[in-house]
JSON list of C-alpha atoms in Angstrom, two decimals:
[
{"chain": "R", "resi": 38, "resn": "MET", "atom": "CA", "xyz": [129.77, 80.22, 64.77]},
{"chain": "R", "resi": 39, "resn": "VAL", "atom": "CA", "xyz": [130.27, 79.78, 68.52]},
{"chain": "R", "resi": 40, "resn": "ILE", "atom": "CA", "xyz": [131.06, 83.47, 68.95]},
{"chain": "R", "resi": 41, "resn": "HIS", "atom": "CA", "xyz": [127.98, 84.41, 66.95]},
{"chain": "R", "resi": 42, "resn": "ARG", "atom": "CA", "xyz": [125.78, 82.24, 69.18]},
{"chain": "R", "resi": 43, "resn": "LEU", "atom": "CA", "xyz": [127.31, 83.77, 72.31]},
{"chain": "R", "resi": 44, "resn": "LEU", "atom": "CA", "xyz": [126.62, 87.27, 71.03]},
{"chain": "R", "resi": 45, "resn": "CYS", "atom": "CA", "xyz": [123.02, 86.35, 70.27]},
{"chain": "R", "resi": 46, "resn": "LEU", "atom": "CA", "xyz": [122.64, 84.90, 73.77]},
{"chain": "R", "resi": 47, "resn": "LEU", "atom": "CA", "xyz": [124.01, 88.09, 75.37]},
{"chain": "R", "resi": 48, "resn": "VAL", "atom": "CA", "xyz": [121.59, 90.23, 73.36]},
{"chain": "R", "resi": 49, "resn": "LEU", "atom": "CA", "xyz": [118.68, 88.00, 74.40]},
{"chain": "R", "resi": 50, "resn": "LEU", "atom": "CA", "xyz": [119.66, 88.19, 78.07]},
{"chain": "R", "resi": 51, "resn": "SER", "atom": "CA", "xyz": [119.91, 91.98, 77.90]},
{"chain": "R", "resi": 52, "resn": "LEU", "atom": "CA", "xyz": [116.35, 92.12, 76.62]},
{"chain": "R", "resi": 53, "resn": "LEU", "atom": "CA", "xyz": [115.02, 89.78, 79.30]},
{"chain": "R", "resi": 54, "resn": "LEU", "atom": "CA", "xyz": [116.76, 91.35, 82.28]},
{"chain": "R", "resi": 55, "resn": "PRO", "atom": "CA", "xyz": [115.01, 94.34, 83.91]},
{"chain": "R", "resi": 56, "resn": "SER", "atom": "CA", "xyz": [116.54, 97.74, 83.29]},
{"chain": "R", "resi": 57, "resn": "CYS", "atom": "CA", "xyz": [118.71, 99.22, 86.03]},
{"chain": "R", "resi": 58, "resn": "THR", "atom": "CA", "xyz": [117.77, 102.33, 87.98]},
{"chain": "R", "resi": 59, "resn": "SER", "atom": "CA", "xyz": [120.50, 104.64, 89.26]},
{"chain": "R", "resi": 60, "resn": "SER", "atom": "CA", "xyz": [120.83, 104.37, 93.02]},
{"chain": "R", "resi": 61, "resn": "PRO", "atom": "CA", "xyz": [119.87, 107.51, 94.97]},
{"chain": "R", "resi": 62, "resn": "ASP", "atom": "CA", "xyz": [122.57, 109.55, 96.67]},
{"chain": "R", "resi": 63, "resn": "LYS", "atom": "CA", "xyz": [120.61, 109.41, 99.92]},
{"chain": "R", "resi": 64, "resn": "VAL", "atom": "CA", "xyz": [117.55, 107.70, 101.38]},
{"chain": "R", "resi": 65, "resn": "VAL", "atom": "CA", "xyz": [115.72, 108.98, 104.47]},
{"chain": "R", "resi": 66, "resn": "SER", "atom": "CA", "xyz": [112.96, 106.86, 106.00]},
{"chain": "R", "resi": 67, "resn": "GLY", "atom": "CA", "xyz": [110.20, 108.18, 108.23]},
{"chain": "R", "resi": 68, "resn": "VAL", "atom": "CA", "xyz": [107.36, 106.46, 110.06]},
{"chain": "R", "resi": 69, "resn": "ASN", "atom": "CA", "xyz": [105.10, 106.49, 107.02]},
{"chain": "R", "resi": 70, "resn": "TYR", "atom": "CA", "xyz": [107.27, 107.75, 104.16]},
{"chain": "R", "resi": 71, "resn": "GLU", "atom": "CA", "xyz": [110.60, 107.50, 102.37]},
{"chain": "R", "resi": 72, "resn": "VAL", "atom": "CA", "xyz": [112.56, 110.31, 100.72]},
{"chain": "R", "resi": 73, "resn": "LYS", "atom": "CA", "xyz": [115.18, 109.65, 98.03]},
{"chain": "R", "resi": 74, "resn": "THR", "atom": "CA", "xyz": [117.50, 112.25, 96.54]},
{"chain": "R", "resi": 75, "resn": "TRP", "atom": "CA", "xyz": [119.68, 112.43, 93.46]},
{"chain": "R", "resi": 76, "resn": "GLY", "atom": "CA", "xyz": [122.06, 115.37, 93.11]},
{"chain": "R", "resi": 77, "resn": "SER", "atom": "CA", "xyz": [122.12, 118.54, 95.21]},
{"chain": "R", "resi": 78, "resn": "MET", "atom": "CA", "xyz": [121.44, 122.23, 94.73]},
{"chain": "R", "resi": 79, "resn": "ARG", "atom": "CA", "xyz": [125.16, 122.99, 95.11]},
{"chain": "R", "resi": 80, "resn": "ALA", "atom": "CA", "xyz": [126.27, 120.39, 92.54]},
{"chain": "R", "resi": 81, "resn": "VAL", "atom": "CA", "xyz": [123.75, 121.59, 89.98]},
{"chain": "R", "resi": 82, "resn": "MET", "atom": "CA", "xyz": [123.60, 125.34, 90.59]},
{"chain": "R", "resi": 83, "resn": "LYS", "atom": "CA", "xyz": [127.15, 126.10, 91.69]},
{"chain": "R", "resi": 84, "resn": "GLU", "atom": "CA", "xyz": [129.28, 123.36, 90.15]},
{"chain": "R", "resi": 85, "resn": "GLY", "atom": "CA", "xyz": [127.37, 122.98, 86.89]},
{"chain": "R", "resi": 86, "resn": "LYS", "atom": "CA", "xyz": [126.99, 119.19, 87.16]},
{"chain": "R", "resi": 87, "resn": "ILE", "atom": "CA", "xyz": [123.77, 118.95, 85.17]},
{"chain": "R", "resi": 88, "resn": "SER", "atom": "CA", "xyz": [123.92, 115.59, 83.39]},
{"chain": "R", "resi": 89, "resn": "GLY", "atom": "CA", "xyz": [121.10, 113.07, 83.84]},
{"chain": "R", "resi": 90, "resn": "ARG", "atom": "CA", "xyz": [121.31, 111.04, 87.06]},
{"chain": "R", "resi": 91, "resn": "VAL", "atom": "CA", "xyz": [118.10, 109.01, 87.08]},
{"chain": "R", "resi": 92, "resn": "PRO", "atom": "CA", "xyz": [115.39, 108.06, 84.53]},
{"chain": "R", "resi": 93, "resn": "LEU", "atom": "CA", "xyz": [112.13, 109.50, 85.89]},
{"chain": "R", "resi": 94, "resn": "ALA", "atom": "CA", "xyz": [109.88, 106.79, 84.47]},
{"chain": "R", "resi": 95, "resn": "GLU", "atom": "CA", "xyz": [111.74, 104.17, 86.51]},
{"chain": "R", "resi": 96, "resn": "VAL", "atom": "CA", "xyz": [111.25, 105.79, 89.93]},
{"chain": "R", "resi": 97, "resn": "VAL", "atom": "CA", "xyz": [107.79, 107.40, 89.85]},
{"chain": "R", "resi": 98, "resn": "THR", "atom": "CA", "xyz": [104.99, 105.41, 91.53]},
{"chain": "R", "resi": 99, "resn": "PRO", "atom": "CA", "xyz": [101.31, 106.23, 92.25]},
{"chain": "R", "resi": 100, "resn": "ASN", "atom": "CA", "xyz": [102.35, 107.45, 95.73]},
{"chain": "R", "resi": 101, "resn": "SER", "atom": "CA", "xyz": [105.20, 109.67, 94.53]},
{"chain": "R", "resi": 102, "resn": "ILE", "atom": "CA", "xyz": [105.49, 113.38, 95.20]},
{"chain": "R", "resi": 103, "resn": "GLY", "atom": "CA", "xyz": [108.62, 115.29, 94.35]},
{"chain": "R", "resi": 104, "resn": "VAL", "atom": "CA", "xyz": [110.49, 118.21, 92.83]},
{"chain": "R", "resi": 105, "resn": "GLY", "atom": "CA", "xyz": [113.55, 118.50, 90.64]},
{"chain": "R", "resi": 106, "resn": "ALA", "atom": "CA", "xyz": [115.16, 119.65, 87.42]},
{"chain": "R", "resi": 107, "resn": "LEU", "atom": "CA", "xyz": [115.56, 117.88, 84.09]},
{"chain": "R", "resi": 108, "resn": "ALA", "atom": "CA", "xyz": [118.98, 116.88, 82.79]},
{"chain": "R", "resi": 109, "resn": "ASN", "atom": "CA", "xyz": [120.89, 119.82, 81.28]},
{"chain": "R", "resi": 110, "resn": "LEU", "atom": "CA", "xyz": [118.47, 122.11, 83.13]},
{"chain": "R", "resi": 111, "resn": "GLU", "atom": "CA", "xyz": [115.94, 121.74, 80.33]},
{"chain": "R", "resi": 112, "resn": "GLY", "atom": "CA", "xyz": [112.97, 122.20, 82.65]},
{"chain": "R", "resi": 113, "resn": "GLU", "atom": "CA", "xyz": [111.31, 121.76, 86.04]},
{"chain": "R", "resi": 114, "resn": "ILE", "atom": "CA", "xyz": [109.94, 118.47, 87.40]},
{"chain": "R", "resi": 115, "resn": "THR", "atom": "CA", "xyz": [106.91, 118.42, 89.70]},
{"chain": "R", "resi": 116, "resn": "LEU", "atom": "CA", "xyz": [105.31, 115.19, 90.95]},
{"chain": "R", "resi": 117, "resn": "ILE", "atom": "CA", "xyz": [101.97, 115.06, 92.76]},
{"chain": "R", "resi": 118, "resn": "ASP", "atom": "CA", "xyz": [100.45, 111.69, 93.68]},
{"chain": "R", "resi": 119, "resn": "GLY", "atom": "CA", "xyz": [102.27, 109.93, 90.85]},
{"chain": "R", "resi": 120, "resn": "ILE", "atom": "CA", "xyz": [101.36, 112.51, 88.19]},
{"chain": "R", "resi": 121, "resn": "ALA", "atom": "CA", "xyz": [104.29, 114.29, 86.55]},
{"chain": "R", "resi": 122, "resn": "PHE", "atom": "CA", "xyz": [104.15, 117.93, 85.46]},
{"chain": "R", "resi": 123, "resn": "ILE", "atom": "CA", "xyz": [107.09, 118.85, 83.22]},
{"chain": "R", "resi": 124, "resn": "ALA", "atom": "CA", "xyz": [107.62, 122.55, 82.51]},
{"chain": "R", "resi": 125, "resn": "SER", "atom": "CA", "xyz": [110.29, 123.97, 80.23]},
{"chain": "R", "resi": 126, "resn": "GLY", "atom": "CA", "xyz": [111.27, 127.48, 79.21]},
{"chain": "R", "resi": 127, "resn": "SER", "atom": "CA", "xyz": [112.62, 128.73, 75.91]},
{"chain": "R", "resi": 128, "resn": "THR", "atom": "CA", "xyz": [113.11, 131.91, 73.91]},
{"chain": "R", "resi": 129, "resn": "ASP", "atom": "CA", "xyz": [110.43, 132.81, 71.37]},
{"chain": "R", "resi": 130, "resn": "PRO", "atom": "CA", "xyz": [112.41, 133.74, 68.22]},
{"chain": "R", "resi": 131, "resn": "SER", "atom": "CA", "xyz": [109.61, 136.01, 66.97]},
{"chain": "R", "resi": 132, "resn": "SER", "atom": "CA", "xyz": [109.58, 138.21, 70.08]},
{"chain": "R", "resi": 133, "resn": "ASP", "atom": "CA", "xyz": [112.85, 137.32, 71.86]},
{"chain": "R", "resi": 134, "resn": "GLN", "atom": "CA", "xyz": [110.75, 136.78, 74.99]},
{"chain": "R", "resi": 135, "resn": "GLN", "atom": "CA", "xyz": [110.96, 133.84, 77.38]},
{"chain": "R", "resi": 136, "resn": "VAL", "atom": "CA", "xyz": [107.98, 131.47, 77.17]},
{"chain": "R", "resi": 137, "resn": "SER", "atom": "CA", "xyz": [106.99, 128.40, 79.18]},
{"chain": "R", "resi": 138, "resn": "HIS", "atom": "CA", "xyz": [105.70, 125.06, 77.92]},
{"chain": "R", "resi": 139, "resn": "SER", "atom": "CA", "xyz": [104.06, 122.21, 79.85]},
{"chain": "R", "resi": 140, "resn": "ARG", "atom": "CA", "xyz": [103.91, 118.55, 78.89]},
{"chain": "R", "resi": 141, "resn": "ASN", "atom": "CA", "xyz": [103.53, 115.03, 80.26]},
{"chain": "R", "resi": 142, "resn": "LEU", "atom": "CA", "xyz": [106.38, 112.75, 81.30]},
{"chain": "R", "resi": 143, "resn": "LEU", "atom": "CA", "xyz": [108.37, 111.10, 78.51]},
{"chain": "R", "resi": 144, "resn": "LYS", "atom": "CA", "xyz": [110.11, 107.75, 78.87]},
{"chain": "R", "resi": 145, "resn": "SER", "atom": "CA", "xyz": [113.39, 109.44, 77.91]},
{"chain": "R", "resi": 146, "resn": "ASP", "atom": "CA", "xyz": [113.20, 112.11, 80.65]},
{"chain": "R", "resi": 147, "resn": "GLN", "atom": "CA", "xyz": [116.05, 112.10, 83.16]},
{"chain": "R", "resi": 148, "resn": "ALA", "atom": "CA", "xyz": [116.59, 114.25, 86.23]},
{"chain": "R", "resi": 149, "resn": "THR", "atom": "CA", "xyz": [119.82, 115.94, 87.19]},
{"chain": "R", "resi": 150, "resn": "LEU", "atom": "CA", "xyz": [118.28, 116.94, 90.54]},
{"chain": "R", "resi": 151, "resn": "LEU", "atom": "CA", "xyz": [115.43, 115.01, 92.13]},
{"chain": "R", "resi": 152, "resn": "VAL", "atom": "CA", "xyz": [113.87, 114.78, 95.57]},
{"chain": "R", "resi": 153, "resn": "ILE", "atom": "CA", "xyz": [111.13, 112.16, 95.52]},
{"chain": "R", "resi": 154, "resn": "ALA", "atom": "CA", "xyz": [109.02, 110.82, 98.39]},
{"chain": "R", "resi": 155, "resn": "GLU", "atom": "CA", "xyz": [106.71, 107.85, 98.72]},
{"chain": "R", "resi": 156, "resn": "VAL", "atom": "CA", "xyz": [103.75, 108.69, 100.98]},
{"chain": "R", "resi": 157, "resn": "PRO", "atom": "CA", "xyz": [100.80, 106.27, 101.11]},
{"chain": "R", "resi": 158, "resn": "HIS", "atom": "CA", "xyz": [98.71, 108.25, 103.63]},
{"chain": "R", "resi": 159, "resn": "TRP", "atom": "CA", "xyz": [98.39, 111.96, 104.39]},
{"chain": "R", "resi": 160, "resn": "GLU", "atom": "CA", "xyz": [97.05, 114.07, 107.25]},
{"chain": "R", "resi": 161, "resn": "SER", "atom": "CA", "xyz": [95.56, 117.55, 106.67]},
{"chain": "R", "resi": 162, "resn": "VAL", "atom": "CA", "xyz": [96.07, 120.59, 108.90]},
{"chain": "R", "resi": 163, "resn": "LYS", "atom": "CA", "xyz": [94.59, 124.06, 108.36]},
{"chain": "R", "resi": 164, "resn": "LEU", "atom": "CA", "xyz": [97.22, 126.80, 108.12]},
{"chain": "R", "resi": 165, "resn": "GLY", "atom": "CA", "xyz": [94.98, 129.78, 107.37]},
{"chain": "R", "resi": 166, "resn": "PRO", "atom": "CA", "xyz": [96.24, 132.75, 105.35]},
{"chain": "R", "resi": 167, "resn": "CYS", "atom": "CA", "xyz": [99.98, 133.17, 104.74]},
{"chain": "R", "resi": 168, "resn": "ALA", "atom": "CA", "xyz": [101.20, 136.66, 103.86]},
{"chain": "R", "resi": 169, "resn": "THR", "atom": "CA", "xyz": [104.74, 135.58, 102.95]},
{"chain": "R", "resi": 170, "resn": "TYR", "atom": "CA", "xyz": [106.85, 132.53, 102.16]},
{"chain": "R", "resi": 171, "resn": "SER", "atom": "CA", "xyz": [108.55, 132.96, 105.55]},
{"chain": "R", "resi": 172, "resn": "GLU", "atom": "CA", "xyz": [105.24, 133.02, 107.43]},
{"chain": "R", "resi": 173, "resn": "MET", "atom": "CA", "xyz": [104.09, 129.84, 105.71]},
{"chain": "R", "resi": 174, "resn": "GLU", "atom": "CA", "xyz": [107.36, 128.08, 106.56]},
{"chain": "R", "resi": 175, "resn": "LYS", "atom": "CA", "xyz": [107.01, 129.09, 110.22]},
{"chain": "R", "resi": 176, "resn": "LYS", "atom": "CA", "xyz": [103.51, 127.59, 110.31]},
{"chain": "R", "resi": 177, "resn": "VAL", "atom": "CA", "xyz": [104.69, 124.39, 108.62]},
{"chain": "R", "resi": 178, "resn": "SER", "atom": "CA", "xyz": [107.61, 124.13, 111.04]},
{"chain": "R", "resi": 179, "resn": "ALA", "atom": "CA", "xyz": [105.31, 124.51, 114.04]},
{"chain": "R", "resi": 180, "resn": "VAL", "atom": "CA", "xyz": [102.98, 121.76, 112.81]},
{"chain": "R", "resi": 181, "resn": "LEU", "atom": "CA", "xyz": [105.83, 119.34, 112.07]},
{"chain": "R", "resi": 182, "resn": "LYS", "atom": "CA", "xyz": [107.48, 120.01, 115.43]},
{"chain": "R", "resi": 183, "resn": "GLU", "atom": "CA", "xyz": [104.19, 119.47, 117.28]},
{"chain": "R", "resi": 184, "resn": "ARG", "atom": "CA", "xyz": [103.69, 116.16, 115.43]},
{"chain": "R", "resi": 185, "resn": "GLY", "atom": "CA", "xyz": [107.18, 114.96, 116.37]},
{"chain": "R", "resi": 186, "resn": "PHE", "atom": "CA", "xyz": [108.92, 115.16, 112.98]},
{"chain": "R", "resi": 187, "resn": "ASP", "atom": "CA", "xyz": [112.70, 115.66, 112.87]},
{"chain": "R", "resi": 188, "resn": "LEU", "atom": "CA", "xyz": [113.12, 119.10, 111.28]},
{"chain": "R", "resi": 189, "resn": "LEU", "atom": "CA", "xyz": [116.67, 118.27, 110.20]},
{"chain": "R", "resi": 190, "resn": "LYS", "atom": "CA", "xyz": [115.42, 115.46, 107.95]},
{"chain": "R", "resi": 191, "resn": "PRO", "atom": "CA", "xyz": [113.42, 116.12, 104.76]},
{"chain": "R", "resi": 192, "resn": "THR", "atom": "CA", "xyz": [109.68, 115.77, 105.27]},
{"chain": "R", "resi": 193, "resn": "PRO", "atom": "CA", "xyz": [107.37, 115.64, 102.23]},
{"chain": "R", "resi": 194, "resn": "VAL", "atom": "CA", "xyz": [104.65, 118.29, 102.28]},
{"chain": "R", "resi": 195, "resn": "LYS", "atom": "CA", "xyz": [101.75, 119.47, 100.15]},
{"chain": "R", "resi": 196, "resn": "VAL", "atom": "CA", "xyz": [99.83, 122.73, 100.53]},
{"chain": "R", "resi": 197, "resn": "ARG", "atom": "CA", "xyz": [96.48, 123.38, 98.89]},
{"chain": "R", "resi": 198, "resn": "GLY", "atom": "CA", "xyz": [95.08, 126.88, 98.87]},
{"chain": "R", "resi": 199, "resn": "VAL", "atom": "CA", "xyz": [94.05, 130.00, 97.02]},
{"chain": "R", "resi": 200, "resn": "ALA", "atom": "CA", "xyz": [96.75, 132.38, 95.89]},
{"chain": "R", "resi": 201, "resn": "GLY", "atom": "CA", "xyz": [96.78, 136.07, 96.47]},
{"chain": "R", "resi": 202, "resn": "ARG", "atom": "CA", "xyz": [99.94, 135.87, 94.41]},
{"chain": "R", "resi": 203, "resn": "VAL", "atom": "CA", "xyz": [102.54, 133.14, 93.97]},
{"chain": "R", "resi": 204, "resn": "ASP", "atom": "CA", "xyz": [105.61, 133.87, 91.83]},
{"chain": "R", "resi": 205, "resn": "PHE", "atom": "CA", "xyz": [107.51, 131.02, 90.20]},
{"chain": "R", "resi": 206, "resn": "HIS", "atom": "CA", "xyz": [110.14, 130.32, 87.57]},
{"chain": "R", "resi": 207, "resn": "VAL", "atom": "CA", "xyz": [110.95, 127.64, 85.01]},
{"chain": "R", "resi": 208, "resn": "ILE", "atom": "CA", "xyz": [114.61, 127.04, 84.26]},
{"chain": "R", "resi": 209, "resn": "ALA", "atom": "CA", "xyz": [115.46, 127.25, 80.55]},
{"chain": "R", "resi": 210, "resn": "GLY", "atom": "CA", "xyz": [118.79, 125.46, 80.12]},
{"chain": "R", "resi": 211, "resn": "SER", "atom": "CA", "xyz": [121.04, 127.61, 82.27]},
{"chain": "R", "resi": 212, "resn": "CYS", "atom": "CA", "xyz": [121.40, 128.41, 85.96]},
{"chain": "R", "resi": 213, "resn": "PRO", "atom": "CA", "xyz": [121.48, 132.18, 86.60]},
{"chain": "R", "resi": 214, "resn": "ILE", "atom": "CA", "xyz": [123.77, 131.56, 89.60]},
{"chain": "R", "resi": 215, "resn": "ALA", "atom": "CA", "xyz": [126.36, 129.32, 87.93]},
{"chain": "R", "resi": 216, "resn": "ASP", "atom": "CA", "xyz": [126.06, 131.07, 84.54]},
{"chain": "R", "resi": 217, "resn": "PRO", "atom": "CA", "xyz": [124.82, 134.68, 84.89]},
{"chain": "R", "resi": 218, "resn": "GLN", "atom": "CA", "xyz": [125.30, 135.25, 81.15]},
{"chain": "R", "resi": 219, "resn": "GLY", "atom": "CA", "xyz": [123.22, 132.21, 80.18]},
{"chain": "R", "resi": 220, "resn": "ILE", "atom": "CA", "xyz": [119.57, 131.97, 79.19]},
{"chain": "R", "resi": 221, "resn": "PRO", "atom": "CA", "xyz": [117.43, 133.46, 81.99]},
{"chain": "R", "resi": 222, "resn": "PRO", "atom": "CA", "xyz": [114.58, 131.39, 83.45]},
{"chain": "R", "resi": 223, "resn": "TRP", "atom": "CA", "xyz": [110.99, 132.02, 82.45]},
{"chain": "R", "resi": 224, "resn": "ARG", "atom": "CA", "xyz": [109.07, 133.74, 85.25]},
{"chain": "R", "resi": 225, "resn": "GLY", "atom": "CA", "xyz": [105.35, 133.78, 85.94]},
{"chain": "R", "resi": 226, "resn": "SER", "atom": "CA", "xyz": [102.75, 134.47, 88.62]},
{"chain": "R", "resi": 227, "resn": "ILE", "atom": "CA", "xyz": [99.53, 132.83, 89.78]},
{"chain": "R", "resi": 228, "resn": "ILE", "atom": "CA", "xyz": [97.09, 135.46, 91.01]},
{"chain": "R", "resi": 229, "resn": "GLU", "atom": "CA", "xyz": [93.75, 134.90, 92.75]},
{"chain": "R", "resi": 230, "resn": "GLU", "atom": "CA", "xyz": [93.54, 131.24, 91.71]},
{"chain": "R", "resi": 231, "resn": "PRO", "atom": "CA", "xyz": [93.51, 127.84, 93.46]},
{"chain": "R", "resi": 232, "resn": "LEU", "atom": "CA", "xyz": [96.80, 125.98, 93.44]},
{"chain": "R", "resi": 233, "resn": "GLU", "atom": "CA", "xyz": [98.83, 123.21, 95.03]},
{"chain": "R", "resi": 234, "resn": "LEU", "atom": "CA", "xyz": [102.35, 123.44, 96.40]},
{"chain": "R", "resi": 235, "resn": "VAL", "atom": "CA", "xyz": [104.47, 120.33, 96.76]},
{"chain": "R", "resi": 236, "resn": "GLY", "atom": "CA", "xyz": [107.97, 119.51, 97.95]},
{"chain": "R", "resi": 237, "resn": "ILE", "atom": "CA", "xyz": [109.95, 118.99, 101.13]},
{"chain": "R", "resi": 238, "resn": "TYR", "atom": "CA", "xyz": [110.60, 120.87, 104.36]},
{"chain": "R", "resi": 239, "resn": "VAL", "atom": "CA", "xyz": [114.03, 120.53, 106.00]},
{"chain": "R", "resi": 240, "resn": "GLU", "atom": "CA", "xyz": [116.11, 122.89, 108.13]},
{"chain": "R", "resi": 241, "resn": "LYS", "atom": "CA", "xyz": [119.84, 123.61, 107.81]},
{"chain": "R", "resi": 242, "resn": "SER", "atom": "CA", "xyz": [120.00, 122.12, 104.32]},
{"chain": "R", "resi": 243, "resn": "ALA", "atom": "CA", "xyz": [120.72, 125.24, 102.25]},
{"chain": "R", "resi": 244, "resn": "GLY", "atom": "CA", "xyz": [122.82, 124.37, 99.23]},
{"chain": "R", "resi": 245, "resn": "LYS", "atom": "CA", "xyz": [121.88, 120.71, 99.50]},
{"chain": "R", "resi": 246, "resn": "LEU", "atom": "CA", "xyz": [118.10, 120.42, 99.18]},
{"chain": "R", "resi": 247, "resn": "THR", "atom": "CA", "xyz": [116.94, 124.03, 99.55]},
{"chain": "R", "resi": 248, "resn": "HIS", "atom": "CA", "xyz": [117.92, 127.48, 98.36]},
{"chain": "R", "resi": 249, "resn": "HIS", "atom": "CA", "xyz": [119.53, 129.84, 100.85]},
{"chain": "R", "resi": 250, "resn": "LEU", "atom": "CA", "xyz": [117.06, 131.76, 103.06]},
{"chain": "R", "resi": 251, "resn": "HIS", "atom": "CA", "xyz": [114.48, 128.96, 102.81]},
{"chain": "R", "resi": 252, "resn": "ASN", "atom": "CA", "xyz": [113.81, 125.75, 104.72]},
{"chain": "R", "resi": 253, "resn": "SER", "atom": "CA", "xyz": [111.72, 124.23, 101.96]},
{"chain": "R", "resi": 254, "resn": "HIS", "atom": "CA", "xyz": [112.01, 123.32, 98.31]},
{"chain": "R", "resi": 255, "resn": "LEU", "atom": "CA", "xyz": [108.58, 123.83, 96.75]},
{"chain": "R", "resi": 256, "resn": "HIS", "atom": "CA", "xyz": [107.02, 123.73, 93.31]},
{"chain": "R", "resi": 257, "resn": "VAL", "atom": "CA", "xyz": [103.58, 124.98, 92.35]},
{"chain": "R", "resi": 258, "resn": "VAL", "atom": "CA", "xyz": [100.88, 123.52, 90.10]},
{"chain": "R", "resi": 259, "resn": "SER", "atom": "CA", "xyz": [97.83, 125.47, 88.97]},
{"chain": "R", "resi": 260, "resn": "GLY", "atom": "CA", "xyz": [95.96, 124.26, 85.92]},
{"chain": "R", "resi": 261, "resn": "SER", "atom": "CA", "xyz": [98.53, 123.62, 83.20]},
{"chain": "R", "resi": 262, "resn": "ARG", "atom": "CA", "xyz": [101.18, 125.80, 84.86]},
{"chain": "R", "resi": 263, "resn": "SER", "atom": "CA", "xyz": [103.96, 124.54, 87.09]},
{"chain": "R", "resi": 264, "resn": "GLY", "atom": "CA", "xyz": [107.39, 125.59, 88.26]},
{"chain": "R", "resi": 265, "resn": "HIS", "atom": "CA", "xyz": [109.75, 126.39, 91.12]},
{"chain": "R", "resi": 266, "resn": "VAL", "atom": "CA", "xyz": [108.25, 128.68, 93.80]},
{"chain": "R", "resi": 267, "resn": "ASP", "atom": "CA", "xyz": [109.95, 132.04, 94.47]},
{"chain": "R", "resi": 268, "resn": "ALA", "atom": "CA", "xyz": [107.40, 133.99, 96.53]},
{"chain": "R", "resi": 269, "resn": "ILE", "atom": "CA", "xyz": [104.15, 133.12, 98.30]},
{"chain": "R", "resi": 270, "resn": "GLN", "atom": "CA", "xyz": [101.06, 135.00, 99.43]},
{"chain": "R", "resi": 271, "resn": "LEU", "atom": "CA", "xyz": [98.02, 132.81, 100.14]},
{"chain": "R", "resi": 272, "resn": "HIS", "atom": "CA", "xyz": [94.48, 133.78, 101.11]},
{"chain": "R", "resi": 273, "resn": "SER", "atom": "CA", "xyz": [93.99, 130.30, 102.58]},
{"chain": "R", "resi": 274, "resn": "ALA", "atom": "CA", "xyz": [96.13, 127.21, 102.97]},
{"chain": "R", "resi": 275, "resn": "GLU", "atom": "CA", "xyz": [95.74, 123.60, 104.06]},
{"chain": "R", "resi": 276, "resn": "LEU", "atom": "CA", "xyz": [98.90, 121.64, 104.83]},
{"chain": "R", "resi": 277, "resn": "GLN", "atom": "CA", "xyz": [99.21, 117.92, 104.11]},
{"chain": "R", "resi": 278, "resn": "ILE", "atom": "CA", "xyz": [101.92, 115.90, 105.89]},
{"chain": "R", "resi": 279, "resn": "PRO", "atom": "CA", "xyz": [102.60, 112.15, 106.18]},
{"chain": "R", "resi": 280, "resn": "ARG", "atom": "CA", "xyz": [100.14, 110.56, 108.59]},
{"chain": "R", "resi": 281, "resn": "ILE", "atom": "CA", "xyz": [102.11, 108.94, 111.39]},
{"chain": "R", "resi": 282, "resn": "ALA", "atom": "CA", "xyz": [99.21, 107.70, 113.52]},
{"chain": "R", "resi": 283, "resn": "GLU", "atom": "CA", "xyz": [95.44, 107.46, 113.49]},
{"chain": "R", "resi": 284, "resn": "ARG", "atom": "CA", "xyz": [93.87, 110.62, 114.90]}
]
């Protein structure tokens, strides 16, 4: 009888206590923002460590922006101002073609890779047209340097504009780098449409937070489509960065 009562008490306490959130691997604080990371590009893409690290529903707030990948590489995670865009790819059995699906955040969703930032206030800066991904990164770098940001620490960024063409992909359960014979990602393009890019800018972080050859990790959202950015050509662009002082 005593043991039974103790078991009942333990069950009751487990229901009353708040659920635990996995601690981030790293936290970087800025003047007006905080960036938390779980996992790394190398661990996920090279080493195949793709299990869930953090429940998304427990870390997203109204001020959250972020990018990442679902556990087991089941899709792409994009967060803009607390709104989650979940994109997943799969093979259509009727055509054997890769297709992409979009949905809202589920309570059960976990991330194997996540970079999330809390930014209460933003500042906008015109970038003008950007012919390539590299040109846009150079413009972003110049703005951040002029504003006094540390380019070796991740800075959350958003870019609103009109695409000439932006290519993106949605992972479909396998990394083409770690598993070349696995399911290929779904690939798409946004052409001549408004869009928003979101993510982080950080230099000398290839293999950790960014892919090689890039100083940013960006996702795109346009209508119901979202995914990881591969190539950029913008007719116009407006950069948003954390506001560090009244201007």
